mmCIF file with all atom_site columns, C-alpha atoms in Angstrom:
data_model
loop_
_atom_site.group_PDB
_atom_site.id
_atom_site.type_symbol
_atom_site.label_atom_id
_atom_site.label_alt_id
_atom_site.label_comp_id
_atom_site.label_asym_id
_atom_site.label_entity_id
_atom_site.label_seq_id
_atom_site.pdbx_PDB_ins_code
_atom_site.Cartn_x
_atom_site.Cartn_y
_atom_site.Cartn_z
_atom_site.occupancy
_atom_site.B_iso_or_equiv
_atom_site.pdbx_formal_charge
_atom_site.auth_seq_id
_atom_site.auth_comp_id
_atom_site.auth_asym_id
_atom_site.auth_atom_id
_atom_site.pdbx_PDB_model_num
ATOM 1  C CA . UNK A 1 1  ? 165.289 -85.329  108.323 1.00 78.00 ? 1  UNK A CA 1
ATOM 2  C CA . UNK A 1 2  ? 167.746 -87.522  106.437 1.00 86.00 ? 2  UNK A CA 1
ATOM 3  C CA . UNK A 1 3  ? 166.733 -88.664  102.952 1.00 92.00 ? 3  UNK A CA 1
ATOM 4  C CA . UNK A 1 4  ? 166.905 -92.437  102.714 1.00 94.00 ? 4  UNK A CA 1
ATOM 5  C CA . UNK A 1 5  ? 169.092 -93.827  99.929  1.00 93.00 ? 5  UNK A CA 1
ATOM 6  C CA . UNK A 1 6  ? 167.579 -96.951  98.412  1.00 93.00 ? 6  UNK A CA 1
ATOM 7  C CA . UNK A 1 7  ? 169.606 -99.217  96.130  1.00 91.00 ? 7  UNK A CA 1
ATOM 8  C CA . UNK A 1 8  ? 167.821 -100.536 93.031  1.00 89.00 ? 8  UNK A CA 1
ATOM 9  C CA . UNK A 1 9  ? 169.760 -103.334 91.297  1.00 85.00 ? 9  UNK A CA 1
ATOM 10 C CA . UNK A 1 10 ? 169.296 -103.380 87.527  1.00 81.00 ? 10 UNK A CA 1
ATOM 11 C CA . UNK A 1 11 ? 169.134 -106.683 85.710  1.00 72.00 ? 11 UNK A CA 1
ATOM 12 C CA . UNK A 1 12 ? 167.003 -107.031 82.588  1.00 71.00 ? 12 UNK A CA 1
ATOM 13 C CA . UNK A 1 13 ? 164.207 -104.656 83.670  1.00 75.00 ? 13 UNK A CA 1
ATOM 14 C CA . UNK A 1 14 ? 164.051 -100.896 83.128  1.00 83.00 ? 14 UNK A CA 1
ATOM 15 C CA . UNK A 1 15 ? 164.266 -99.384  86.639  1.00 87.00 ? 15 UNK A CA 1
ATOM 16 C CA . UNK A 1 16 ? 162.509 -96.112  85.689  1.00 92.00 ? 16 UNK A CA 1
ATOM 17 C CA . UNK A 1 17 ? 159.179 -96.966  87.403  1.00 91.00 ? 17 UNK A CA 1
ATOM 18 C CA . UNK A 1 18 ? 160.992 -97.882  90.621  1.00 92.00 ? 18 UNK A CA 1
ATOM 19 C CA . UNK A 1 19 ? 163.118 -94.734  90.451  1.00 94.00 ? 19 UNK A CA 1
ATOM 20 C CA . UNK A 1 20 ? 160.018 -92.535  90.027  1.00 96.00 ? 20 UNK A CA 1
ATOM 21 C CA . UNK A 1 21 ? 158.149 -94.287  92.863  1.00 95.00 ? 21 UNK A CA 1
ATOM 22 C CA . UNK A 1 22 ? 161.055 -93.923  95.288  1.00 96.00 ? 22 UNK A CA 1
ATOM 23 C CA . UNK A 1 23 ? 161.543 -90.265  94.361  1.00 96.00 ? 23 UNK A CA 1
ATOM 24 C CA . UNK A 1 24 ? 157.807 -89.616  94.853  1.00 97.00 ? 24 UNK A CA 1
ATOM 25 C CA . UNK A 1 25 ? 158.149 -91.138  98.337  1.00 96.00 ? 25 UNK A CA 1
ATOM 26 C CA . UNK A 1 26 ? 160.930 -88.635  99.142  1.00 96.00 ? 26 UNK A CA 1
ATOM 27 C CA . UNK A 1 27 ? 163.697 -91.254  98.890  1.00 96.00 ? 27 UNK A CA 1
ATOM 28 C CA . UNK A 1 28 ? 166.881 -91.125  96.847  1.00 94.00 ? 28 UNK A CA 1
ATOM 29 C CA . UNK A 1 29 ? 167.081 -94.030  94.381  1.00 94.00 ? 29 UNK A CA 1
ATOM 30 C CA . UNK A 1 30 ? 170.581 -95.350  93.695  1.00 91.00 ? 30 UNK A CA 1
ATOM 31 C CA . UNK A 1 31 ? 170.590 -97.463  90.540  1.00 89.00 ? 31 UNK A CA 1
ATOM 32 C CA . UNK A 1 32 ? 173.165 -100.254 90.753  1.00 85.00 ? 32 UNK A CA 1
ATOM 33 C CA . UNK A 1 33 ? 174.510 -101.741 87.561  1.00 79.00 ? 33 UNK A CA 1
ATOM 34 C CA . UNK A 1 34 ? 175.792 -105.288 87.566  1.00 70.00 ? 34 UNK A CA 1
ATOM 35 C CA . UNK A 1 35 ? 179.574 -105.278 87.554  1.00 62.00 ? 35 UNK A CA 1
ATOM 36 C CA . UNK A 1 36 ? 181.612 -108.474 87.522  1.00 51.00 ? 36 UNK A CA 1
ATOM 37 C CA . UNK A 1 37 ? 178.546 -110.529 88.444  1.00 56.00 ? 37 UNK A CA 1
ATOM 38 C CA . UNK A 1 38 ? 177.775 -108.698 91.692  1.00 61.00 ? 38 UNK A CA 1
ATOM 39 C CA . UNK A 1 39 ? 176.038 -105.607 93.062  1.00 63.00 ? 39 UNK A CA 1
ATOM 40 C CA . UNK A 1 40 ? 177.401 -103.245 95.687  1.00 70.00 ? 40 UNK A CA 1
ATOM 41 C CA . UNK A 1 41 ? 174.898 -101.321 97.836  1.00 70.00 ? 41 UNK A CA 1
ATOM 42 C CA . UNK A 1 42 ? 177.607 -100.006 100.202 1.00 76.00 ? 42 UNK A CA 1
ATOM 43 C CA . UNK A 1 43 ? 176.346 -96.695  101.595 1.00 83.00 ? 43 UNK A CA 1
ATOM 44 C CA . UNK A 1 44 ? 172.617 -97.202  101.017 1.00 90.00 ? 44 UNK A CA 1
ATOM 45 C CA . UNK A 1 45 ? 169.959 -97.339  103.733 1.00 94.00 ? 45 UNK A CA 1
ATOM 46 C CA . UNK A 1 46 ? 167.825 -99.973  101.994 1.00 93.00 ? 46 UNK A CA 1
ATOM 47 C CA . UNK A 1 47 ? 167.613 -102.360 99.085  1.00 91.00 ? 47 UNK A CA 1
ATOM 48 C CA . UNK A 1 48 ? 164.661 -102.705 96.708  1.00 90.00 ? 48 UNK A CA 1
ATOM 49 C CA . UNK A 1 49 ? 164.399 -106.216 95.265  1.00 84.00 ? 49 UNK A CA 1
ATOM 50 C CA . UNK A 1 50 ? 161.989 -106.065 92.321  1.00 78.00 ? 50 UNK A CA 1
ATOM 51 C CA . UNK A 1 51 ? 160.103 -109.252 91.514  1.00 73.00 ? 51 UNK A CA 1
ATOM 52 C CA . UNK A 1 52 ? 160.434 -111.382 88.432  1.00 69.00 ? 52 UNK A CA 1
ATOM 53 C CA . UNK A 1 53 ? 157.939 -112.650 85.912  1.00 72.00 ? 53 UNK A CA 1
ATOM 54 C CA . UNK A 1 54 ? 154.493 -113.972 86.721  1.00 77.00 ? 54 UNK A CA 1
ATOM 55 C CA . UNK A 1 55 ? 154.179 -117.443 88.209  1.00 80.00 ? 55 UNK A CA 1
ATOM 56 C CA . UNK A 1 56 ? 151.910 -119.855 86.365  1.00 84.00 ? 56 UNK A CA 1
ATOM 57 C CA . UNK A 1 57 ? 148.643 -120.101 88.403  1.00 87.00 ? 57 UNK A CA 1
ATOM 58 C CA . UNK A 1 58 ? 148.431 -123.829 87.574  1.00 86.00 ? 58 UNK A CA 1
ATOM 59 C CA . UNK A 1 59 ? 151.406 -124.285 89.875  1.00 86.00 ? 59 UNK A CA 1
ATOM 60 C CA . UNK A 1 60 ? 149.069 -123.436 92.757  1.00 86.00 ? 60 UNK A CA 1
ATOM 61 C CA . UNK A 1 61 ? 146.018 -125.299 91.493  1.00 88.00 ? 61 UNK A CA 1
ATOM 62 C CA . UNK A 1 62 ? 144.390 -122.158 90.054  1.00 86.00 ? 62 UNK A CA 1
ATOM 63 C CA . UNK A 1 63 ? 143.202 -121.242 86.562  1.00 84.00 ? 63 UNK A CA 1
ATOM 64 C CA . UNK A 1 64 ? 144.759 -118.503 84.497  1.00 78.00 ? 64 UNK A CA 1
#
């Protein structure tokens, strides 16, 4: 069975948790560093897009 290669773009977050999770799921994490304002996932089988910061609950009419 082929091991899936999953691209993990790195911005301002440490990708270590994502790398460990992908490895534990028998996938090969490929950490992509930003170069010239773009990412290149070329030969990867998938792309992991980590989320950003929390959204303020008030935006959806909820309390914190």
